[in-house]
């Protein structure tokens, strides 16, 4: 049963990821990416990390992808045809990507041979993560909060000023 | 119990799809979405290893990666909005101001 769930959602994740890369309409790509992230959240549940699965749905599928969709619709990109990539770039991209993927798979199959999983339950509830986060990882946690503040200021500075310039120019 | 290397292989496939997307597409937003795909593949690897070795550190790393991906998405999309206002396109080949 677990294997059936794994293979079904792995197929969903891979197929929607392929749609993201191959489809020419960015709105379809963004929605497929949301579907792929939901499938990955199921993977997180299978990996005994339900808290991270909830974060994946809320932060990734909820917040980040909505930001992507808003930008796509704000720029009105769904009607803009993407120019076709040069054949040389396509050939090099596909072949080097395939070579990279095959190398990765080769080394995983050859070297990623693990002993059996350790016995006992793997406790990963929000309480355990919170205690770890505020004991061992307090400094990185504060650094991330400062980084997020810097990102807010940077995003406002980058995207806010252009509108004023446009209105002032004519 | 699903073995760890199943998750590693799935993660490798997703990462490769992301790499191909970055290398072959011209639309800046699609390239950005491919990068998010690669970030998620790495998150899956972190969680697989966290379960394999019963370490909570992997989960906390994934937590930080999610926060940083949010910051990255905000700044990157702001850059694309600025680029669109200057060039009226988000074709990354048009962003050649620093081109030799």
XYZ file of C-alpha atoms in Angstrom:
270
model
C 0.000 0.000 0.000
C 2.775 2.407 0.933
C 4.609 1.545 -2.267
C 1.485 2.169 -4.329
C 1.124 5.641 -2.769
C 4.824 6.336 -3.339
C 4.839 5.354 -7.006
C 1.565 7.160 -7.787
C 2.680 10.464 -6.272
C 6.216 10.100 -7.646
C 4.685 9.791 -11.115
C 2.479 12.833 -10.432
C 5.476 14.885 -9.273
C 7.625 13.936 -12.282
C 4.873 14.444 -14.872
C 3.901 17.872 -13.561
C 7.576 18.851 -13.309
C 7.936 17.923 -16.991
C 4.900 20.089 -17.790
C 6.591 23.028 -16.011
C 9.683 22.656 -18.179
C 8.019 21.842 -21.498
C 4.814 23.918 -21.604
C 5.136 27.332 -23.208
C 2.433 29.095 -21.171
C 3.833 30.261 -17.790
C 0.403 30.144 -16.089
C 0.084 26.434 -16.888
C 3.654 25.988 -15.699
C 2.980 27.684 -12.357
C -0.176 25.645 -11.707
C 1.650 22.398 -12.604
C 4.399 23.371 -10.198
C 1.770 23.722 -7.450
C 0.546 20.188 -8.248
C 4.123 18.907 -8.170
C 4.676 20.528 -4.767
C 1.541 18.867 -3.405
C 2.863 15.491 -4.556
C 6.158 16.278 -2.825
C 4.248 17.090 0.371
C 2.876 13.525 0.231
C 6.499 12.332 -0.048
C 7.339 14.293 3.107
C 4.495 12.546 4.944
C 5.883 9.192 3.777
C 9.265 10.287 5.144
C 7.690 10.774 8.605
C 7.908 14.579 8.489
C 4.264 15.746 8.586
C 5.200 19.159 9.998
C 7.428 19.835 7.007
C 4.667 18.591 4.696
C 2.318 21.188 6.185
C 5.001 23.851 5.730
C 5.480 22.731 2.132
C 1.781 23.179 1.389
C 1.454 26.487 3.252
C 4.730 28.182 2.321
C 5.538 26.743 -1.099
C 2.213 25.904 -2.699
C 0.415 28.646 -0.782
C 2.702 31.648 -0.594
C 5.559 31.376 -3.079
C 3.536 30.022 -5.979
C 0.804 32.624 -5.436
C 3.563 35.234 -5.675
C 4.652 33.691 -8.995
C 1.081 33.673 -10.308
C 0.544 37.285 -9.245
C 3.693 38.390 -11.064
C 2.723 36.444 -14.204
C -0.710 38.064 -14.222
C 0.628 41.507 -13.279
C 2.994 41.434 -16.243
C 0.197 39.996 -18.422
C 2.486 37.237 -19.656
C -0.138 34.646 -20.508
C -0.581 36.131 -23.970
C 3.082 36.807 -24.732
C 4.517 34.081 -26.955
C 7.926 32.933 -25.815
C 10.497 33.048 -28.614
C 11.786 29.659 -29.661
C 15.127 28.666 -28.233
C 17.978 28.223 -30.698
C 18.484 24.581 -31.759
C 22.096 24.647 -30.561
C 21.028 25.716 -27.088
C 18.255 23.118 -27.027
C 20.596 20.328 -28.123
C 23.295 21.292 -25.618
C 20.736 21.754 -22.844
C 19.058 18.389 -23.333
C 22.263 16.408 -23.814
C 24.134 17.964 -20.892
C 21.047 17.685 -18.698
C 20.641 14.027 -19.614
C 24.336 13.357 -19.019
C 24.115 15.057 -15.616
C 21.015 13.066 -14.671
C 22.502 9.753 -15.769
C 25.680 10.465 -13.802
C 23.627 11.301 -10.728
C 21.560 8.119 -11.055
C 24.690 6.017 -11.617
C 26.322 7.237 -8.433
C 23.113 6.855 -6.405
C 22.621 3.272 -7.572
C 26.293 2.437 -7.070
C 27.049 4.094 -3.735
C 23.778 4.838 -1.914
C 23.497 1.416 -0.332
C 22.216 1.864 3.177
C 21.954 -0.339 6.176
C 18.454 -0.929 7.471
C 16.635 1.993 8.977
C 17.329 2.492 12.681
C 14.764 0.931 14.944
C 12.291 2.961 16.931
C 10.052 5.837 15.941
C 11.537 8.958 14.358
C 9.961 11.814 16.344
C 9.554 14.840 14.072
C 6.576 16.721 15.476
C 6.478 20.499 15.751
C 7.497 20.346 19.426
C 10.761 18.506 18.723
C 11.636 20.773 15.803
C 10.805 23.895 17.825
C 12.964 22.868 20.764
C 15.864 22.082 18.433
C 15.335 25.324 16.520
C 15.413 27.535 19.602
C 18.245 25.726 21.339
C 20.902 24.701 18.833
C 19.834 26.871 15.893
C 18.942 30.218 17.499
C 21.648 32.155 15.680
C 20.783 30.900 12.150
C 17.131 31.488 12.972
C 17.785 35.157 13.770
C 19.984 35.445 10.668
C 17.120 34.138 8.531
C 14.773 36.720 10.028
C 17.236 39.492 9.148
C 17.623 38.024 5.660
C 13.844 38.057 5.178
C 13.735 41.710 6.301
C 16.498 42.537 3.810
C 14.553 40.704 1.083
C 11.407 42.723 1.859
C 13.333 45.997 1.673
C 15.127 44.898 -1.496
C 11.930 43.816 -3.229
C 10.217 47.109 -2.366
C 13.217 49.107 -3.528
C 13.546 47.191 -6.800
C 9.930 47.085 -7.881
C 8.445 50.171 -6.242
C 10.495 52.971 -7.753
C 9.804 52.166 -11.388
C 6.156 53.152 -11.194
C 7.028 56.621 -9.915
C 9.543 57.094 -12.712
C 6.987 56.057 -15.313
C 4.383 58.464 -13.989
C 6.879 61.318 -13.775
C 8.362 60.812 -17.259
C 5.463 61.889 -19.509
C 8.928 1.244 4.865
C 10.087 2.608 1.568
C 13.888 2.387 1.177
C 15.855 5.609 1.186
C 17.341 5.245 -2.276
C 13.857 5.340 -3.870
C 13.532 8.894 -2.608
C 17.063 9.712 -3.743
C 16.311 8.511 -7.272
C 13.077 10.537 -7.401
C 15.012 13.559 -6.162
C 17.692 13.065 -8.837
C 15.020 12.880 -11.562
C 13.336 16.082 -10.363
C 16.680 17.882 -10.094
C 17.588 16.841 -13.644
C 14.266 18.147 -14.953
C 15.033 21.451 -13.246
C 18.493 21.573 -14.807
C 17.065 20.961 -18.277
C 14.508 23.712 -17.695
C 17.163 26.240 -16.714
C 19.355 25.313 -19.694
C 16.729 25.239 -22.448
C 14.103 27.881 -21.624
C 14.215 31.619 -22.306
C 11.274 32.841 -20.222
C 12.722 34.245 -17.005
C 9.767 33.165 -14.841
C 9.970 29.593 -16.155
C 13.692 29.502 -15.401
C 12.878 30.677 -11.896
C 10.254 27.961 -11.474
C 12.828 25.370 -12.597
C 15.152 26.655 -9.872
C 12.360 26.177 -7.319
C 11.975 22.623 -8.613
C 15.675 21.953 -7.987
C 15.417 23.429 -4.479
C 12.547 21.055 -3.733
C 14.496 18.078 -5.040
C 17.290 18.931 -2.607
C 14.750 19.262 0.222
C 13.527 15.752 -0.546
C 17.109 14.478 -0.306
C 17.580 16.195 3.044
C 14.421 14.593 4.437
C 15.340 11.153 3.087
C 18.721 11.291 4.811
C 17.152 12.702 7.981
C 14.935 9.631 8.205
C 17.766 7.282 7.295
C 19.957 8.517 10.163
C 17.171 9.638 12.561
C 18.532 13.176 12.727
C 16.310 16.210 13.247
C 19.021 18.475 11.797
C 17.934 17.607 8.270
C 14.408 18.831 8.961
C 15.710 22.108 10.360
C 17.842 22.571 7.254
C 14.734 22.118 5.115
C 12.974 24.722 7.277
C 15.775 27.232 6.612
C 15.857 26.395 2.905
C 12.133 27.167 2.659
C 12.634 30.569 4.339
C 15.527 31.409 2.034
C 13.585 30.269 -1.041
C 10.805 32.671 -0.055
C 13.289 35.548 0.196
C 14.861 34.530 -3.119
C 11.481 34.397 -4.852
C 10.530 37.863 -3.589
C 13.764 39.517 -4.735
C 13.979 37.595 -8.010
C 10.422 38.426 -9.021
C 11.050 42.089 -8.151
C 14.055 41.990 -10.481
C 11.900 40.507 -13.249
C 9.250 43.213 -12.744
C 11.970 45.870 -13.071
C 13.359 44.161 -16.170
C 9.887 44.039 -17.702
C 9.380 47.755 -17.087
C 12.687 48.570 -18.772
C 12.585 46.156 -21.725
C 8.895 45.140 -22.026
C 9.933 41.479 -22.038
C 11.244 38.892 -19.598
C 13.194 37.019 -22.239
C 16.514 36.519 -20.482
C 18.415 36.954 -23.764
C 17.213 40.567 -23.830
C 18.805 41.273 -20.454
C 22.184 41.954 -22.036
C 23.131 45.269 -20.455
C 26.291 43.730 -18.996
C 27.004 41.740 -22.163
C 30.446 42.160 -23.702
